[in-house]
Short mmCIF file of C-alpha atoms in Angstrom, two decimals:
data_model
loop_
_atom_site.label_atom_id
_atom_site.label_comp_id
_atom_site.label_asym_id
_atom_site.label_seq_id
_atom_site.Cartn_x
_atom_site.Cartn_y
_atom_site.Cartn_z
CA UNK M 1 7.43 -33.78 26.90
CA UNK M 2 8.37 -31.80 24.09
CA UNK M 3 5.99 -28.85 25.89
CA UNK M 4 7.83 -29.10 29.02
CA UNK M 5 11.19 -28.78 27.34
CA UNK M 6 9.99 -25.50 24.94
CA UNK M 7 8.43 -23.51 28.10
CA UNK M 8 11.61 -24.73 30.40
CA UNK M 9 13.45 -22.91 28.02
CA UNK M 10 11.54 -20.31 27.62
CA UNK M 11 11.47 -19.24 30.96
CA UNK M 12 15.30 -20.05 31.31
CA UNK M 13 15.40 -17.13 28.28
CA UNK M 14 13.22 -14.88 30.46
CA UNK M 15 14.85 -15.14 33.60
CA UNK M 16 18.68 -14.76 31.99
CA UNK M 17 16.96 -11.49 30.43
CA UNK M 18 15.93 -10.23 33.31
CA UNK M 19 19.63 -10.95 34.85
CA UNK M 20 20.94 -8.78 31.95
CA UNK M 21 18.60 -6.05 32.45
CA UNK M 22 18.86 -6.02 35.77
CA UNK M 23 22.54 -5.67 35.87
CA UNK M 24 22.48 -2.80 33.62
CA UNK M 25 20.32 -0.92 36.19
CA UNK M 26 18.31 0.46 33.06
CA UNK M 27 14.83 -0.27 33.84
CA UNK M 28 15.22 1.43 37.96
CA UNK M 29 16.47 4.26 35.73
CA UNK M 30 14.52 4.75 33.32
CA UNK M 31 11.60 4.39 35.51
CA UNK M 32 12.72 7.37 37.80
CA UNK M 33 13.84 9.71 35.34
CA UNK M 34 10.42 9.08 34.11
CA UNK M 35 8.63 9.80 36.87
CA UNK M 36 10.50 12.96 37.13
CA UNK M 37 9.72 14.19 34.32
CA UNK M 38 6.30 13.78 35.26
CA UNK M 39 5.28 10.82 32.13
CA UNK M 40 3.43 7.89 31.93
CA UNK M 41 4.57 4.57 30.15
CA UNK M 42 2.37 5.08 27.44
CA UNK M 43 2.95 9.16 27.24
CA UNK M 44 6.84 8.18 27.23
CA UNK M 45 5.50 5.18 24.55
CA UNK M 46 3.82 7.63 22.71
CA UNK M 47 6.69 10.41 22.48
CA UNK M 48 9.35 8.06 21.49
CA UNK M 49 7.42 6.05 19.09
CA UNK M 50 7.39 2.76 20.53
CA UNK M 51 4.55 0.51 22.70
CA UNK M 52 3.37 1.29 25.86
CA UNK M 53 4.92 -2.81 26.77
CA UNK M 54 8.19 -1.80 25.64
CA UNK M 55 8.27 0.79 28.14
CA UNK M 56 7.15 -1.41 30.91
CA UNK M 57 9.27 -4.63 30.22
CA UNK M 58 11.99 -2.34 30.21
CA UNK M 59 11.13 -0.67 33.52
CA UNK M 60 10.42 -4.23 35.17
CA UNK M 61 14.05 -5.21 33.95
CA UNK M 62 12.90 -8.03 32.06
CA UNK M 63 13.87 -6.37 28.71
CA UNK M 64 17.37 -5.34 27.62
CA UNK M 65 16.26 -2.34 25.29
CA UNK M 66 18.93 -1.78 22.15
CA UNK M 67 21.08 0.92 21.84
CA UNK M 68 18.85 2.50 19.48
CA UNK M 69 15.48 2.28 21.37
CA UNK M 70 17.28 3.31 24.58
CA UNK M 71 18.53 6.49 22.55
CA UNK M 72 14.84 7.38 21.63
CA UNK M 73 13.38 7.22 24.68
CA UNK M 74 15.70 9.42 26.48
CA UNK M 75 15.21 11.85 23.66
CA UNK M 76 11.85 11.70 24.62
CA UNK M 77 11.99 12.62 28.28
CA UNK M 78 14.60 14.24 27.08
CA UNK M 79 18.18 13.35 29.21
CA UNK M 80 21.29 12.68 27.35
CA UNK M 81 23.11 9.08 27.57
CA UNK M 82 25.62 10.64 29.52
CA UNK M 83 23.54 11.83 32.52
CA UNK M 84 21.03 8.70 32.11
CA UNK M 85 23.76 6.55 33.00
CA UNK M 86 25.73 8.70 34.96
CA UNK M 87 28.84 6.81 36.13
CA UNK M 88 31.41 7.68 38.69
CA UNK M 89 34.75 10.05 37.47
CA UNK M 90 37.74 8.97 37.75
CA UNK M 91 40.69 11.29 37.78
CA UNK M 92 43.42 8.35 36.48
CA UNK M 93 45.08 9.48 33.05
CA UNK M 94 46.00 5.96 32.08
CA UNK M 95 42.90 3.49 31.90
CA UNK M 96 43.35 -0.24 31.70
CA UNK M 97 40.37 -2.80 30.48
CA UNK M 98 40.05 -6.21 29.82
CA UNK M 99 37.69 -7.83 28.09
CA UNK M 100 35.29 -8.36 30.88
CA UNK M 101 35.90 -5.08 32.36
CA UNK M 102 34.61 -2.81 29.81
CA UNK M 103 31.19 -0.94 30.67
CA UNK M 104 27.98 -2.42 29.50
CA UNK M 105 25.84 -0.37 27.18
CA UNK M 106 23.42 -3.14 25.85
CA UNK M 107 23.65 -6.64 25.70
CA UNK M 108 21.75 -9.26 23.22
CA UNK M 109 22.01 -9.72 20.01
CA UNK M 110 24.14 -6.03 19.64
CA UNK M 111 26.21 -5.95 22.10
CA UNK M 112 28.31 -2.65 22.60
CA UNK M 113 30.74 -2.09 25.52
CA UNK M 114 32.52 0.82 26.53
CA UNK M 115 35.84 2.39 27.35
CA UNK M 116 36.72 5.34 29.21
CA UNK M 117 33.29 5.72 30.94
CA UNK M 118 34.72 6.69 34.20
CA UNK M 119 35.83 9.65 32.69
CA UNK M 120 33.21 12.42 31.94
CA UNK M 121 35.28 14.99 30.48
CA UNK M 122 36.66 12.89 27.98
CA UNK M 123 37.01 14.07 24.32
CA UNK M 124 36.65 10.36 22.57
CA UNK M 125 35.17 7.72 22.96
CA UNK M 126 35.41 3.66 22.07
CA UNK M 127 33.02 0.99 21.55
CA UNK M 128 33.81 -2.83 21.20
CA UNK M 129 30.39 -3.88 19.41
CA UNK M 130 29.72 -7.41 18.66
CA UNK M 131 26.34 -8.22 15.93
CA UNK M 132 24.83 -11.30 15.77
CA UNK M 133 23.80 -12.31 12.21
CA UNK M 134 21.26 -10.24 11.35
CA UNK M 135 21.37 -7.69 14.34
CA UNK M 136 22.01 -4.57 13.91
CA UNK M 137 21.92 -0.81 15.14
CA UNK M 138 18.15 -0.61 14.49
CA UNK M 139 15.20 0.50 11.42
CA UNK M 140 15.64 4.07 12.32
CA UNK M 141 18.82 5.71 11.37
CA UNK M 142 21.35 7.32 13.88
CA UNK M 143 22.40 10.79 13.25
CA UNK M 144 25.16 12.20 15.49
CA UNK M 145 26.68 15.19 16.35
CA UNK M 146 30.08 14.68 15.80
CA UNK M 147 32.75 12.38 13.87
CA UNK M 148 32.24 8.44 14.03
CA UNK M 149 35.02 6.18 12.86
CA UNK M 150 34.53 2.29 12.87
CA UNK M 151 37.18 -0.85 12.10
CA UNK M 152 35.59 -3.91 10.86
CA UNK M 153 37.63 -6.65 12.95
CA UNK M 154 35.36 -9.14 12.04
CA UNK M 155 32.55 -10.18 10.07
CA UNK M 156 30.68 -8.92 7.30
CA UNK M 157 28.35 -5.71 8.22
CA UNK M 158 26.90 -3.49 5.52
CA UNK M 159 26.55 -0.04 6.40
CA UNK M 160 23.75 2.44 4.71
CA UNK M 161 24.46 6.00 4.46
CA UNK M 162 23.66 9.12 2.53
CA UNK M 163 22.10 7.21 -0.36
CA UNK M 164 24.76 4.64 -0.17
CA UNK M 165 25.23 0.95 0.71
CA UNK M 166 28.44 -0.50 1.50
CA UNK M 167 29.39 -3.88 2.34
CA UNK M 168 32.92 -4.30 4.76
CA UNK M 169 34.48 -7.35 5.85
CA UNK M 170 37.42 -7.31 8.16
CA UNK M 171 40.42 -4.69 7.75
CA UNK M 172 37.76 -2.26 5.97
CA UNK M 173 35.98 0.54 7.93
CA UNK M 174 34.12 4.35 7.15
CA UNK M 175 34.56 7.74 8.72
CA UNK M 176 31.20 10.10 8.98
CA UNK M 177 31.63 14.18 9.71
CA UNK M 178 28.80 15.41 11.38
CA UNK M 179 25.00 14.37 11.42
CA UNK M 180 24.89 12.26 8.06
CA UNK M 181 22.40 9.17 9.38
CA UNK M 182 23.53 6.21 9.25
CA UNK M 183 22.12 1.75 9.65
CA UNK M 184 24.63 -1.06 9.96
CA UNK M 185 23.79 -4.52 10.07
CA UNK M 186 25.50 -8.31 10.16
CA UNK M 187 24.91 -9.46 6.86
CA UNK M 188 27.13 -12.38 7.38
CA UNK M 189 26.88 -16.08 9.24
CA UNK M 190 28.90 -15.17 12.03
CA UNK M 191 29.40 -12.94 14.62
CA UNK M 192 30.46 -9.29 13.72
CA UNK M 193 32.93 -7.44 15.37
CA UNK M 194 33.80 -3.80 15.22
CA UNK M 195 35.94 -1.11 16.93
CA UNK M 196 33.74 2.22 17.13
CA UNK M 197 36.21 5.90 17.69
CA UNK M 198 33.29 8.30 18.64
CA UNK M 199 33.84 12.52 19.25
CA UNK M 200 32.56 13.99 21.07
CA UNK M 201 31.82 10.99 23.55
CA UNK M 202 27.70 9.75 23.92
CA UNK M 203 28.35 7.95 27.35
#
């Protein structure tokens, strides 16, 4: 009995990550861009430093990749996040969102939504990111070409850069001028939650 219950829920975990992916339209993507480009998986695998299954769970959208892993791979081929995901302009001046309505970049345990992406002349960008406990933006750090800016609204994350490790609960935040890498991570019990100012936009 206790058999039946552990693989019913594992295969209700598989099939609500394979919803996710597939509404993100990542795998379909990520597959033809690939092709384009003339890779294989494991070629693509090999360039971006991860496993040849990665590369194929994510193409047969039944892996949500992170933010992170997503980022190297499309370095590998290499297409920017902007063109990868390549969403409709919009010529409106005055954008409205509600929760719900923001664009998904990745969902999971870090999940990071999106403002503005209709626009792709923009000149900033904002995330709402939300960390499980021990979730994070990934073993690699992220260098970017730009300014970053991020509100802790809730939660505890720590953030390691440039030889130094901070800890920020909510109210507290950090600025970074141009490509000084960067890890954050929950280090708390509960959900973290943080506003992300990004220049010049990624998506």
């Amino acid at each position: 009995m206790k058999q039946q219950k552990k693989k019913a829920g594992a295969d209700e975990a598989k099939v609500r990550a394979r919803e996710e992916a597939s509404e993100l339209g990542v795998g379909l993507r990520l597959k033809a861009i690939r092709e384009a480009a003339g890779l294989s998986q494991r070629e693509l695998a090999k360039r971006a430093g991860v496993t040849n299954a990665t590369v194929s769970m994510i193409e047969q959208e039944t892996h949500a990749p992170s933010l992170a892993s997503l980022h190297r791979l499309l370095t590998a081929i290499p297409i920017s996040l902007a063109d990868f995901f390549a969403l409709p302009a919009s010529q409106k001046n005055a954008l409205f969102y509600d929760d719900k309505d923001l664009a998904v970049v990745s969902r999971g345990a870090a999940d990071l939504r999106v403002l503005g992406s209709e626009r792709r002349e923009k000149k900033l960008q904002m995330f709402l990111e939300r960390y499980k406990p021990g979730a994070g933006t990934g073993e690699e750090p992220i260098m970017f070409d730009g300014e970053t800016a991020v509100i802790v609204i809730e939660g505890t994350i720590e953030v390691q850069t440039d030889g130094e490790v901070r800890r920020l609960t909510k109210g507290g935040g950090y600025q970074l001028f141009g490509r000084v890498p960067y890890r954050l991570r929950n280090v708390g019990k509960t959900v973290a939650v943080i506003a992300c100012a990004c220049t010049p936009p990624i998506i």
